[in-house]
Coordinates of C-alpha atoms and ligand atoms in Angstrom, one line a residue:
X1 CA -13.8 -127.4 -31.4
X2 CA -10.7 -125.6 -31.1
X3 CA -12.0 -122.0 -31.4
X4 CA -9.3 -119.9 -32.3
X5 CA -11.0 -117.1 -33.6
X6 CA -10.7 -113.9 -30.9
X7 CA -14.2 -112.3 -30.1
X8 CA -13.2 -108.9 -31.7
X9 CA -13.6 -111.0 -35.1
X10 CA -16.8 -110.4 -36.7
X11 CA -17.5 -112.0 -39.8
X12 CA -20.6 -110.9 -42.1
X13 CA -22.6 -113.6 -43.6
X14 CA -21.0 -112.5 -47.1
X15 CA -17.6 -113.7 -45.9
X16 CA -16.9 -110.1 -45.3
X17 CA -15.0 -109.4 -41.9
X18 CA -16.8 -106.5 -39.5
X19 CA -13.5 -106.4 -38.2
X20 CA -10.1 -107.0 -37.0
X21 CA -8.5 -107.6 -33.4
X22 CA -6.6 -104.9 -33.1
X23 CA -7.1 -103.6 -36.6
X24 CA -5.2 -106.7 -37.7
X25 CA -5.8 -110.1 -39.7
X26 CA -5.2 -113.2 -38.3
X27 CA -3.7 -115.0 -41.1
X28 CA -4.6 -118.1 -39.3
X29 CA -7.3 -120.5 -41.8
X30 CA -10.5 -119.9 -40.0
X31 CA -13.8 -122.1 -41.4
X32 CA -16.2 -119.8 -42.9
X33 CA -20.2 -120.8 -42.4
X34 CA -20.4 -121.7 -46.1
X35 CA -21.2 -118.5 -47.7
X36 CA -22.3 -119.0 -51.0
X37 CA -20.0 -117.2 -54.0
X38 CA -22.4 -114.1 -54.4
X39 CA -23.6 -114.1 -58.3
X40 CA -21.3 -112.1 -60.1
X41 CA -22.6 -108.0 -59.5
X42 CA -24.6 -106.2 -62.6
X43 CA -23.0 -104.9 -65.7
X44 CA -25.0 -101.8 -67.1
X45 CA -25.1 -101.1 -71.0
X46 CA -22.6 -97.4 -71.7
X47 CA -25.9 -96.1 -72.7
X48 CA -27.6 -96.8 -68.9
X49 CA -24.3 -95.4 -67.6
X50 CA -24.8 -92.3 -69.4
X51 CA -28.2 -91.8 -67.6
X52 CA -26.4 -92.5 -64.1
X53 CA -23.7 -89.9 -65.6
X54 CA -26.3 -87.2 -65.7
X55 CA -27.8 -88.0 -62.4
X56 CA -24.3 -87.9 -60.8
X57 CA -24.0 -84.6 -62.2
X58 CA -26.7 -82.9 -60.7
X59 CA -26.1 -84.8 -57.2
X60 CA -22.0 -83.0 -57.3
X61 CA -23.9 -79.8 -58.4
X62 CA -26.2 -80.0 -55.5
X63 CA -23.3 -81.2 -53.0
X64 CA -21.5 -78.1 -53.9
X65 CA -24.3 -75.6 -53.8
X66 CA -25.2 -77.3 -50.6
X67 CA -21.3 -76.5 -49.3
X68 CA -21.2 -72.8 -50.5
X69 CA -24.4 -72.1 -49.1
X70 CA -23.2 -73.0 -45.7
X71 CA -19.9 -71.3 -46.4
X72 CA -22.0 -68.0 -47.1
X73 CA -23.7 -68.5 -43.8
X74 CA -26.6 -70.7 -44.2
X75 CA -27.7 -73.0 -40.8
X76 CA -31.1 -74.4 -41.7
X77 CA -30.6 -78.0 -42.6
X78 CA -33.9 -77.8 -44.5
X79 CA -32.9 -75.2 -46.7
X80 CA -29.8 -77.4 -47.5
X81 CA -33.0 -80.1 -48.2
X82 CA -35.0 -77.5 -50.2
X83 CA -31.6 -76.1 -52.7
X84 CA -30.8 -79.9 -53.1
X85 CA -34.3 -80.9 -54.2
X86 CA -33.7 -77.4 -56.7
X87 CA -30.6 -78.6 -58.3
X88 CA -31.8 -81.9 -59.2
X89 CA -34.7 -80.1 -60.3
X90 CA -32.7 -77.7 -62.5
X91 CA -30.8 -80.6 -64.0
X92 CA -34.0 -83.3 -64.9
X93 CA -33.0 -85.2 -62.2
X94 CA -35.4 -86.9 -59.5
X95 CA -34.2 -87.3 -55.7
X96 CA -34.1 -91.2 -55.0
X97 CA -34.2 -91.3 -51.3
X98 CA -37.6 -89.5 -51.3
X99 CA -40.8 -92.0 -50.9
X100 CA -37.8 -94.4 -50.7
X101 CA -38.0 -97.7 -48.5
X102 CA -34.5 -98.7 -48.2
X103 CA -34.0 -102.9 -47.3
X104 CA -32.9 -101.8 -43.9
X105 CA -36.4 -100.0 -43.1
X106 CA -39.9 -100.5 -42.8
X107 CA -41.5 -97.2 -44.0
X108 CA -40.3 -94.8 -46.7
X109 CA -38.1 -92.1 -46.1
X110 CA -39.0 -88.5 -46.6
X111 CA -36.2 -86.6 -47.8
X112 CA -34.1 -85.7 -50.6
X113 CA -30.9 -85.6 -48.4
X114 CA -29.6 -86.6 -45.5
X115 CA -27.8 -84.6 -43.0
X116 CA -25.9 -86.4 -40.6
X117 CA -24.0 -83.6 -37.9
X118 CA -21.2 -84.5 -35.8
X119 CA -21.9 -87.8 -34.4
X120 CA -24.8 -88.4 -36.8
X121 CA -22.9 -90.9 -38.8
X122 CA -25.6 -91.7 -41.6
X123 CA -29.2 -91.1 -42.4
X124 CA -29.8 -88.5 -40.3
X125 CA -32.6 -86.2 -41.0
X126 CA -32.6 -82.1 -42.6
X127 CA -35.6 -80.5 -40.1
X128 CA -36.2 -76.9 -39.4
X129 CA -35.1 -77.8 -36.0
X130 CA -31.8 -78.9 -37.3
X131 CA -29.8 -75.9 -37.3
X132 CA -25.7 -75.8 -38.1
X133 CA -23.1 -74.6 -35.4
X134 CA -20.2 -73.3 -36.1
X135 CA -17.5 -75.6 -35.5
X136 CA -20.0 -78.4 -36.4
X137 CA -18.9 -81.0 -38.9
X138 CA -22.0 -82.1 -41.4
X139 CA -22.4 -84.6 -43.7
X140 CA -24.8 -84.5 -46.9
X141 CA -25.9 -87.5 -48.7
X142 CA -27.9 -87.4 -52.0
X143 CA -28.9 -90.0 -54.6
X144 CA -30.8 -88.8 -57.7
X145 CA -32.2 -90.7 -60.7
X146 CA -31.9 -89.8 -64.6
X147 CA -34.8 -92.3 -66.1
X148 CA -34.7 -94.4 -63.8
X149 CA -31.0 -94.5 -63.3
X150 CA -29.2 -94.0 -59.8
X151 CA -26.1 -92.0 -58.9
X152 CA -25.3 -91.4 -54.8
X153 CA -22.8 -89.4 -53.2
X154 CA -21.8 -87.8 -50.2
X155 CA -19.6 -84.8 -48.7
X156 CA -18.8 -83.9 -45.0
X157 CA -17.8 -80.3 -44.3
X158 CA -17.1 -78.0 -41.4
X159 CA -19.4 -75.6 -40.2
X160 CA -17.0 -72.5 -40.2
X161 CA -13.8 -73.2 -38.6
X162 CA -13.3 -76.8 -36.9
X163 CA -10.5 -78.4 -34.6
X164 CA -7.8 -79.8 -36.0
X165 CA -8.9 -83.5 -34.6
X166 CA -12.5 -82.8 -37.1
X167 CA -10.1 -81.7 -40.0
X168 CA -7.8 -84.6 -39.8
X169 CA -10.5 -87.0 -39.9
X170 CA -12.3 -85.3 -42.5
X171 CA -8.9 -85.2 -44.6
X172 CA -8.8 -88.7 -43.7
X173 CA -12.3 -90.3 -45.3
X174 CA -12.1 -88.2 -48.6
X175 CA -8.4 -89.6 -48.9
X176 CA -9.5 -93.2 -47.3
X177 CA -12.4 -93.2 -50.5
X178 CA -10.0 -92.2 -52.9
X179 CA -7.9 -95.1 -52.3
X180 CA -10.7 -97.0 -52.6
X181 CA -11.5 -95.4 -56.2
X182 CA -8.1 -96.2 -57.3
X183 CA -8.6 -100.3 -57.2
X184 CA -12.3 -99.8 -58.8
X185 CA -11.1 -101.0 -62.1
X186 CA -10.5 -104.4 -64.0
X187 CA -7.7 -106.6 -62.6
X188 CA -9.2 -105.9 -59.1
X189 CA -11.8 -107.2 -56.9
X190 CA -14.3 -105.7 -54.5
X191 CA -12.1 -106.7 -52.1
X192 CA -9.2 -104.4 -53.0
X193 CA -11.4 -101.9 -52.9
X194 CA -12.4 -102.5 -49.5
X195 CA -8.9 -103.5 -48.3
X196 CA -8.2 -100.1 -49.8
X197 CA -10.3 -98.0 -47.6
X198 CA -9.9 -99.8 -44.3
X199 CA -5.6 -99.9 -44.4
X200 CA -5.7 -96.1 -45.3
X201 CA -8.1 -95.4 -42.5
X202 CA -6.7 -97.7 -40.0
X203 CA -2.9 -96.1 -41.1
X204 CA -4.1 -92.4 -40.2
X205 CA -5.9 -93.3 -36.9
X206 CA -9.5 -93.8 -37.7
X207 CA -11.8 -97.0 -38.0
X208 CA -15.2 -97.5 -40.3
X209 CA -18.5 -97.4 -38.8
X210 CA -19.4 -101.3 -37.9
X211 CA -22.0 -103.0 -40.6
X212 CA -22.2 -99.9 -42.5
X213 CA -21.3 -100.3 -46.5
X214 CA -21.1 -99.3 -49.7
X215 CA -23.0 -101.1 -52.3
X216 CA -24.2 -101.7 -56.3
X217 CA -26.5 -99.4 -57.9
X218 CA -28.4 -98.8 -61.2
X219 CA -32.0 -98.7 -61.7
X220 CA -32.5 -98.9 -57.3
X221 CA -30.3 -97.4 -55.1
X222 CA -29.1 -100.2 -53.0
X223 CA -28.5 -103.4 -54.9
X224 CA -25.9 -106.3 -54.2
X225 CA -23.3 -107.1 -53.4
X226 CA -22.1 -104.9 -51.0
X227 CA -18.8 -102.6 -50.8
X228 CA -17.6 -102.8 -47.2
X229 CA -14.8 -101.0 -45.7
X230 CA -13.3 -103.8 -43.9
X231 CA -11.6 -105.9 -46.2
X232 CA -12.7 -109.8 -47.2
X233 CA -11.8 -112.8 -45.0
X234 CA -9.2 -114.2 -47.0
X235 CA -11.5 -117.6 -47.7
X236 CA -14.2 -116.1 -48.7
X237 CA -15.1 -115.7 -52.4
X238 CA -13.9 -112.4 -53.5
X239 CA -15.3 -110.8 -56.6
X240 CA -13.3 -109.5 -59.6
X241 CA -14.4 -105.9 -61.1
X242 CA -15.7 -105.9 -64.7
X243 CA -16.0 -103.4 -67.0
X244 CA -19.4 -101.8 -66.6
X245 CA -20.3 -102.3 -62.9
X246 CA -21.2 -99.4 -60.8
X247 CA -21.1 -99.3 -57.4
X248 CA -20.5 -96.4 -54.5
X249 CA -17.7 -96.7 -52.1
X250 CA -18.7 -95.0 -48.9
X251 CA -16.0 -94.9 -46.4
X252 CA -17.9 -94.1 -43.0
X253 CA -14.7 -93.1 -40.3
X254 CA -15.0 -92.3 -36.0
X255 CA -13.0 -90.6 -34.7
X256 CA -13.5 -92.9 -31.1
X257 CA -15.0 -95.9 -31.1
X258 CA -16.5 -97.7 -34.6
X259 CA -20.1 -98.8 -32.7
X260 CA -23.2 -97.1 -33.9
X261 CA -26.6 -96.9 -32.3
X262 CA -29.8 -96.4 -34.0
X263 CA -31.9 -93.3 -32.7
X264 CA -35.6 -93.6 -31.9
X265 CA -36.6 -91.9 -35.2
X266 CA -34.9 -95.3 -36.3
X267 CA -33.4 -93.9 -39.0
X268 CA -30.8 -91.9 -37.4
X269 CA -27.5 -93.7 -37.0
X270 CA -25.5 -92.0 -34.7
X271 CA -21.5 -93.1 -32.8
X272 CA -22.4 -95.3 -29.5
X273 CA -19.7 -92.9 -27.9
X274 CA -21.0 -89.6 -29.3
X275 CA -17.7 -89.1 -31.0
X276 CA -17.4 -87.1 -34.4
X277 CA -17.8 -89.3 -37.5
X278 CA -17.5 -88.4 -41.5
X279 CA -18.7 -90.0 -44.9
X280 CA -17.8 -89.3 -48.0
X281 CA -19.7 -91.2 -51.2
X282 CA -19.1 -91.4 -54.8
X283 CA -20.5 -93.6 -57.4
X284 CA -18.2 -94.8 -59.9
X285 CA -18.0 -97.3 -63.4
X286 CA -15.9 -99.7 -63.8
X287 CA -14.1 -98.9 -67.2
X288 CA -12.3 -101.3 -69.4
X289 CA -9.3 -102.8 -68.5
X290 CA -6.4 -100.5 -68.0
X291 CA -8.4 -97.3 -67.4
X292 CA -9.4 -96.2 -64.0
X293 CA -12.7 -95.8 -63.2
X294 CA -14.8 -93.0 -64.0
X295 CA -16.2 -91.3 -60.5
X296 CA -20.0 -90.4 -61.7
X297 CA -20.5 -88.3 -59.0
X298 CA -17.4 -85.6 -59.1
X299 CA -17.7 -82.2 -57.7
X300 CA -16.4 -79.6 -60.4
Ligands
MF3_401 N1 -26.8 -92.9 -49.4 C1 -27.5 -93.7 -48.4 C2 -26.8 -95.0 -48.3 O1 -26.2 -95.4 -49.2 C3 -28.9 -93.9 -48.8 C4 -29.8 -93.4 -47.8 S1 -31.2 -94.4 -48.0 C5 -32.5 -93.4 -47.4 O2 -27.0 -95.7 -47.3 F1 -33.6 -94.1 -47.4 F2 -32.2 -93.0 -46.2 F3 -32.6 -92.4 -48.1
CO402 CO1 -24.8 -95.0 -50.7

């Protein structure tokens, strides 16, 4: 066989590519392995979105207590852990990480947050050991449930004053997931979305994480499909929104090289090269055709 396909060209098993040569397509037709057309994602009833509403609330609450408190001088990564786990408390709400075992792990984790710092890109842990430096750029992630149902969103921030190089790419993954909220809404596939994220990122100089994603949610967490930041293969199946999915786009940018290694706590993910990385999260609902969609999780 005539194998045109060059090897920076990773495709998932969901028809999704990892990436792109060069951070480009190849419009060329390439056979896909058969992946089956993914059943059509979960549609929640308004009054199950209004649970996941209240739940987003408290996780933006927390998020932005979390922020200030490190703005008035806070270091301790477990005291971020300790005023998030208050907030949700304050609001009803119930962390959803905690006693958690996500698909991707084989025990459950133990936290309310996690803190990711500098190249931490995701799931890193809050410990009294962990303490913020200035200049350090740190991510908090929080899901919390309302009854049963899940919102999940994440913030990166600087620790004091950063470089210019840690600003841009911060700037860059809250704009990169804004893009993506723009195509969340009927008329629009998952794809968009994805395409979205990856053609801002790539445009302003950074790449997503490799075989990290977004993905559904409702009464767990992590449900399918997923929301990539790379966009589709053009042959795969590609599926349209509908009113009443929710889902979290997550963009997940490096500032060097997109590889990520799993630390021995194997939890940890963490930039191959040690180079910075950011993530911003929001959980969003698809509204009916011709609104946008409502971002669950918004801060203020
Ligand atoms: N927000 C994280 C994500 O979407 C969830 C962390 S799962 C946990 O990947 F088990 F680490 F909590
Ligand atoms: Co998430």
């Amino acid at each position: 066989m005539n194998n045109e396909i060059t090897p920076a060209v990773v495709y998932g098993t969901n028809g999704f590519t990892f990436e792109y040569a060069g951070g480009r397509l190849s419009r060329r037709p390439v056979p896909l392995p058969v992946p089956p057309p993914p059943s059509a994602g979960p549609v929640n009833s308004a009054e199950n979105v209004e649970k996941m509403a209240v739940a987003g609330k408290a996780i933006a609450a927390a998020l932005s207590a979390a922020q200030t408190a490190v703005q008035q001088g806070e270091r301790s990564t477990l005291a971020l852990e300790e005023l998030a786990q208050a907030v949700l408390a304050q609001h009803g709400c119930k962390p959803s990480f905690q006693g958690y075992q996500p698909p991707f792990s084989t025990e459950p984790y133990a936290f309310a947050t996690c803190i990711s710092v500098n190249a931490e890109v995701v799931h890193g842990m809050p410990s009294a050991a962990k303490i913020l430096a200035e200049g350090d750029i740190v991510t908090v992630d929080l899901g919390a449930n309302f009854e049963g149902w899940h919102a999940d969103a994440a913030i990166s921030f600087g620790v004091g004053p950063i470089n210019s190089a840690a600003n841009n790419l911060l700037v860059t993954t809250k704009n990169a997931l804004k893009e993506g909220v723009k195509k969340a809404r009927v008329g629009h596939t998952i794809g968009d979305v994805s395409r979205a994220v990856y053609e801002y990122s790539i445009r302003h100089g950074f790449r997503p994480a490799l075989g990290l994603t977004g993905h559904f949610i409702g009464q767990s967490v992590h449900m399918d499909p997923s929301v990539p930041n790379v966009p589709p293969h053009p042959l795969a199946y590609d599926m349209p929104l509908v009113a009443g999915m929710t889902f979290c786009i997550e963009p997940m940018l490096c500032i060097g090289s997109a590889e990520v290694d799993v630390d021995a706590d194997r939890w940890t993910i963490r930039t191959k090269d040690g180079g910075l990385s950011a993530h911003f999260e929001h959980t969003v609902h698809v509204e009916p055709k011709g609104a946008p969609a409502r971002v669950l999780t918004r801060t203020a």
